[in-house]
Short mmCIF file of C-alpha atoms in Angstrom, two decimals:
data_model
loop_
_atom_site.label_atom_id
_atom_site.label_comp_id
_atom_site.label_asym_id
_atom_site.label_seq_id
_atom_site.Cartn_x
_atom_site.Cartn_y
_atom_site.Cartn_z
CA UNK A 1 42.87 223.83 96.68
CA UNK A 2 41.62 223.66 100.42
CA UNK A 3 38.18 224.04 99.43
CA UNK A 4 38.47 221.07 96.65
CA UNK A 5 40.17 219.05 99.03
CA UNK A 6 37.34 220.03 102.14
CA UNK A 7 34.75 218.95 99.68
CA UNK A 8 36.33 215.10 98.96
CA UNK A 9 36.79 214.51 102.35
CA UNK A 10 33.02 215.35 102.90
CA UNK A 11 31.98 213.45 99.77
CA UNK A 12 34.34 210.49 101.14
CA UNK A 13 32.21 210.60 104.45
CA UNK A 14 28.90 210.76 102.74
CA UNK A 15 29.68 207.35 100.60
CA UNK A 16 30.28 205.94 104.09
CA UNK A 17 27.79 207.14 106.00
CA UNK A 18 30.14 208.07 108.85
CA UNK A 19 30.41 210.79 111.26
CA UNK A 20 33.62 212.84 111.14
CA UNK A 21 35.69 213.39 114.05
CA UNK A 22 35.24 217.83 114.55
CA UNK A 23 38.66 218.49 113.06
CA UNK A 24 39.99 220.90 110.15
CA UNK A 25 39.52 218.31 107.99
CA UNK A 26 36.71 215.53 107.51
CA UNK A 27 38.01 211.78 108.73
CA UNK A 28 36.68 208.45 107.41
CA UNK A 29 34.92 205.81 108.96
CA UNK A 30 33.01 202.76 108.77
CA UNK A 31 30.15 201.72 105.93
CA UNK A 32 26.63 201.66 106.90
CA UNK A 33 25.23 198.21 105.44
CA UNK A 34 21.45 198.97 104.81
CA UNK A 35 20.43 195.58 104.18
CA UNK A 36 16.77 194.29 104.71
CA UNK A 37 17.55 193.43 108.54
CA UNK A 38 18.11 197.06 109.00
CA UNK A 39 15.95 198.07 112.37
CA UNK A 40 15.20 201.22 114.06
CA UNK A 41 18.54 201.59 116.22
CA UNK A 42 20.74 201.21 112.94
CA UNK A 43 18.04 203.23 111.66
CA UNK A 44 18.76 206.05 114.04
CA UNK A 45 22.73 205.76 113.90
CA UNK A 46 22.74 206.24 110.14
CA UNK A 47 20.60 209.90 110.40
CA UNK A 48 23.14 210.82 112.79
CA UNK A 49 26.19 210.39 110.63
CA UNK A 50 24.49 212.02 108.01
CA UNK A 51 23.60 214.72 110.02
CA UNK A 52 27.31 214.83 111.49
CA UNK A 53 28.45 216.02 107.81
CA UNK A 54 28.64 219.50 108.81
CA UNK A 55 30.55 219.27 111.88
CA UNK A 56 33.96 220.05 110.38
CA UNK A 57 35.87 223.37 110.76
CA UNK A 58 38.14 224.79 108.46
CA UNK A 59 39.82 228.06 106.57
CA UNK A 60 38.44 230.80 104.45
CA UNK A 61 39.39 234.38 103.90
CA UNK A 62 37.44 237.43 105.27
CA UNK A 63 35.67 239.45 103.40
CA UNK A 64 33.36 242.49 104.76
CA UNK A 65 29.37 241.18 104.95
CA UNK A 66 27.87 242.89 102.64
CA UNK A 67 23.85 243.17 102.54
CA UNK A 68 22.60 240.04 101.58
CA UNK A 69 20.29 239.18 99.01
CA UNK A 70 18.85 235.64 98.20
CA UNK A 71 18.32 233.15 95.64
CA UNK A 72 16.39 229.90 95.62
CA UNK A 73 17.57 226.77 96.02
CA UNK A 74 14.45 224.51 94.44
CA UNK A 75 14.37 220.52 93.88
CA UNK A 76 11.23 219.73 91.71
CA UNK A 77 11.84 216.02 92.05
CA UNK A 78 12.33 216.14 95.96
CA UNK A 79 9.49 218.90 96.17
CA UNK A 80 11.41 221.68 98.57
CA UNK A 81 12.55 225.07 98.35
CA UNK A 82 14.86 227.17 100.40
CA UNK A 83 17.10 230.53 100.27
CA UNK A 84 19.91 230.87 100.34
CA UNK A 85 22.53 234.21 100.46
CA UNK A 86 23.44 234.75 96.61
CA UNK A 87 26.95 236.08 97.36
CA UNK A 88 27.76 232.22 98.96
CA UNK A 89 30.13 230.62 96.37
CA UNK A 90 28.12 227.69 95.52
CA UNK A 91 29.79 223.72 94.70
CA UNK A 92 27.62 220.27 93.91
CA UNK A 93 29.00 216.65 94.00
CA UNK A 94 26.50 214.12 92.70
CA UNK A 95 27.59 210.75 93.03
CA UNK A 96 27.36 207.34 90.71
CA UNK A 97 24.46 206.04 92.99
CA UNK A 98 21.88 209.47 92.86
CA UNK A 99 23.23 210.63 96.08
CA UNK A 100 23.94 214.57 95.89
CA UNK A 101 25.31 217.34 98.58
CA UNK A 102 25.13 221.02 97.78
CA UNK A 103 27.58 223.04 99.42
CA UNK A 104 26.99 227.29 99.70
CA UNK A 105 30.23 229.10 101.65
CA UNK A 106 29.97 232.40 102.71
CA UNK A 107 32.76 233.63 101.63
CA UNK A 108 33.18 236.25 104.82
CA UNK A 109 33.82 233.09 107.14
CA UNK A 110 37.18 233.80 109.19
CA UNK A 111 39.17 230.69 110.25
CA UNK A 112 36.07 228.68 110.97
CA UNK A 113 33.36 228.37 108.45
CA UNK A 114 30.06 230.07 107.87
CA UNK A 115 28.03 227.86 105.74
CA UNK A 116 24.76 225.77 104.47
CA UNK A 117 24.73 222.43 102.68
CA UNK A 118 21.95 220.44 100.97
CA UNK A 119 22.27 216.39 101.47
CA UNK A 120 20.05 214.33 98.93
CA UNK A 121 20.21 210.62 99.95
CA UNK A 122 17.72 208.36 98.47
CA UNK A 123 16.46 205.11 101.05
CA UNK A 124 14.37 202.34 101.22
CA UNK A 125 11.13 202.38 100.65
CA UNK A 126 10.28 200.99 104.21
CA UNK A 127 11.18 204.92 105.51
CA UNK A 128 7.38 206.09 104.70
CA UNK A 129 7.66 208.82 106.64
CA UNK A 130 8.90 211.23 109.12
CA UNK A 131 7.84 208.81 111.79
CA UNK A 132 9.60 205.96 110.30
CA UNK A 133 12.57 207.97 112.60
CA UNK A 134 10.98 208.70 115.59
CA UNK A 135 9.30 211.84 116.59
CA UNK A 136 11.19 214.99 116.37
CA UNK A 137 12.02 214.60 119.99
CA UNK A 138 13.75 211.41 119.75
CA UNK A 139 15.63 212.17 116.85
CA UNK A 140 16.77 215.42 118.09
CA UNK A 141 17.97 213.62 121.32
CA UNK A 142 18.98 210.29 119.53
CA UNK A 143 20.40 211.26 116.40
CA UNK A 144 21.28 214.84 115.66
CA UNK A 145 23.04 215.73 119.45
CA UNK A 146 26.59 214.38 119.02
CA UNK A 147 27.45 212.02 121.18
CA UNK A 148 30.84 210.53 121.81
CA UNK A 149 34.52 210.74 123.51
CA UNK A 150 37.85 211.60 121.87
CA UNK A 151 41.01 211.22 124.47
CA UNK A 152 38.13 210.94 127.27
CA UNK A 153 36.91 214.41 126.45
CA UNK A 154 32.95 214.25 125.48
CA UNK A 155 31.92 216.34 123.25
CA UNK A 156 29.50 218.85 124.49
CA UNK A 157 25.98 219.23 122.36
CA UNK A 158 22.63 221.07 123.42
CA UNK A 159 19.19 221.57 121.83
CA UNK A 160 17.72 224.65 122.16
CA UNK A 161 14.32 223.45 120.24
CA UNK A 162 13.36 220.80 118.30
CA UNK A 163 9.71 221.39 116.12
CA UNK A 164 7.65 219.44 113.77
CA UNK A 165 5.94 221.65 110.96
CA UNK A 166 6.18 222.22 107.32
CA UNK A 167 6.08 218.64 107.07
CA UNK A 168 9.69 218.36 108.63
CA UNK A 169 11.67 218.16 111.77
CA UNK A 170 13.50 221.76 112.35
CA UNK A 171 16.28 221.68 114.84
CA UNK A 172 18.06 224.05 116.67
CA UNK A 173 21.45 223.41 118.45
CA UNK A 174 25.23 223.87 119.48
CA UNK A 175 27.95 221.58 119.32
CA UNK A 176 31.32 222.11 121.15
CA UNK A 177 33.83 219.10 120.20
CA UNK A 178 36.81 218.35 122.57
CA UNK A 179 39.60 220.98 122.21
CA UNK A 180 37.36 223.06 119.58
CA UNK A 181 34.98 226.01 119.47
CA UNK A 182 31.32 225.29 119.53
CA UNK A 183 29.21 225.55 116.57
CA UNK A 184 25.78 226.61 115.93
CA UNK A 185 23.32 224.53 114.00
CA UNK A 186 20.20 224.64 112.19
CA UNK A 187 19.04 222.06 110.70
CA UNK A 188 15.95 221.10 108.72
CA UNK A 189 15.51 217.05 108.24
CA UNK A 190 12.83 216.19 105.44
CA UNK A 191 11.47 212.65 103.71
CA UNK A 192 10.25 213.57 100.26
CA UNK A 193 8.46 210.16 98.62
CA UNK A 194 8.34 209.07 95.62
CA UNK A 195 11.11 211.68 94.68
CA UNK A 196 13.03 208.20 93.07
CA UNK A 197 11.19 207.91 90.68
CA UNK A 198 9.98 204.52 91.92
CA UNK A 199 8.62 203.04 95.41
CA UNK A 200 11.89 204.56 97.75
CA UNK A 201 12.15 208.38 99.19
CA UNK A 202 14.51 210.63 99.52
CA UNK A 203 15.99 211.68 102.81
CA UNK A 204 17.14 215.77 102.72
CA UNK A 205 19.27 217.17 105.48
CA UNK A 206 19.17 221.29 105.11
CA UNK A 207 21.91 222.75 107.66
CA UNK A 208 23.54 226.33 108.15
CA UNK A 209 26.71 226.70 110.59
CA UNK A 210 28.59 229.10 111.81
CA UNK A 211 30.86 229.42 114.87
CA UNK A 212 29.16 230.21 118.06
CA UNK A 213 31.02 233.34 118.56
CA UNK A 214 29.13 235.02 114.97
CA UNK A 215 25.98 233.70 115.64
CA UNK A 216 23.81 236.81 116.38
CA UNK A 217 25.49 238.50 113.06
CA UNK A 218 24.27 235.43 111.51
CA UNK A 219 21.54 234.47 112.92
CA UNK A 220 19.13 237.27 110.69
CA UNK A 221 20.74 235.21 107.82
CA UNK A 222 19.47 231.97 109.28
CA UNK A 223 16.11 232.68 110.16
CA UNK A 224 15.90 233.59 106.62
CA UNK A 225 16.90 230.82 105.26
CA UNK A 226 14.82 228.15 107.53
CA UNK A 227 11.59 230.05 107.39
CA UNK A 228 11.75 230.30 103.51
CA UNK A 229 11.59 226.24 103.36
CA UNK A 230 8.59 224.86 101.75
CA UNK A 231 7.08 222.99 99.10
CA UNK A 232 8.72 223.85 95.44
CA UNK A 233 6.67 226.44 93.71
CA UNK A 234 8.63 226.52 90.47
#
């Protein structure tokens, strides 16, 4: 019942584009108009709060790792490919409007969660490309490094390396939210065009999390799963 109600709150904050506050539980927030006026600050706020999905923490029970083994996430029509562990209990929301997030748990996460998500979001077709955002510098520094106070306490955020290749931006970075442990992130931020089916793209936001404290268990796992992202080869 946690998990199902974990997953609306997410799919809640998707529909409005909005960043949750880095509680046990994701919080609502304001819509994101992308009218034709949009420009490249509004632009840059609305990767953030997509980015910002994974930023909650919550509960699962502990199980012993076990060796992993992978499977293959692929999305012919978005043209990308990643692993991901096989023993992560897998759940997809697709919404009215083509938007889609994949959600893969590992299911050995102790009171904060271990996990990876896939965000589909289809845009305008002004977004032609990568650059459309910025370079990878200025969106790592702009839009994926939370920013922000909560009771005057700033949340604390660092990048440890922000790259261009595959076609894609691939981040690296922690997050530590007032009051809260920090987080690790890795993140890879894609435009696939034409994926549509007309003139628009399709932005996808690939990020794995786990608590600071388990990343060099995890971070094997991670490597993994960011180096195996490439072009579908169904």
């Amino acid at each position: 019942m946690m998990l199902q109600l974990l997953l609306v709150a997410m799919i809640t904050n998707i529909i409005a584009f909005s960043p949750p506050y880095h509680q046990t539980k994701m919080l609502g927030g304001n819509l994101i108009n992308l009218s034709d006026d949009l420009v490249d600050s509004q632009r840059r706020s609305w990767i953030k709060k997509v980015i910002a999905l994974g930023t909650a923490t919550t509960i699962f029970p502990k199980t012993a790792l076990a060796d992993i083994k992978y499977d293959v996430l692929q999305e012919q029509s978005c043209n990308f490919q990643i692993s991901v562990p096989v023993a992560w209990e897998k759940s997809e929301q697709k919404l009215p409007d083509r938007r889609s997030i994949t959600f893969y748990i590992d299911p050995s996460s102790g009171e904060e969660k271990t996990l990876f998500f896939s965000a589909l979001t289809p845009i305008r077709d002004d977004f032609t490309s990568l650059s459309s955002f910025g370079s990878v510098d200025q969106v790592a520094q702009q839009t994926i490094l939370p920013r922000g106070e909560v009771n005057l306490e700033t949340t604390k955020s660092v990048m440890l390396s922000a790259e261009s290749k595959k076609n894609a931006y691939i981040f690296d970075y922690k997050v530590t939210p007032p009051n809260l442990s920090e987080t690790h992130y890795r993140t890879v931020f894609y435009l696939a065009q034409g994926a549509t089916g007309g003139a628009g793209a399709v932005l996808v936001t690939l990020t794995a999390q786990c608590p600071e404290s388990r990343y060099a268990e995890m971070k094997p796992v991670f490597d993994k799963m960011i180096d195996s992202f490439g072009k579908y080869n169904g």
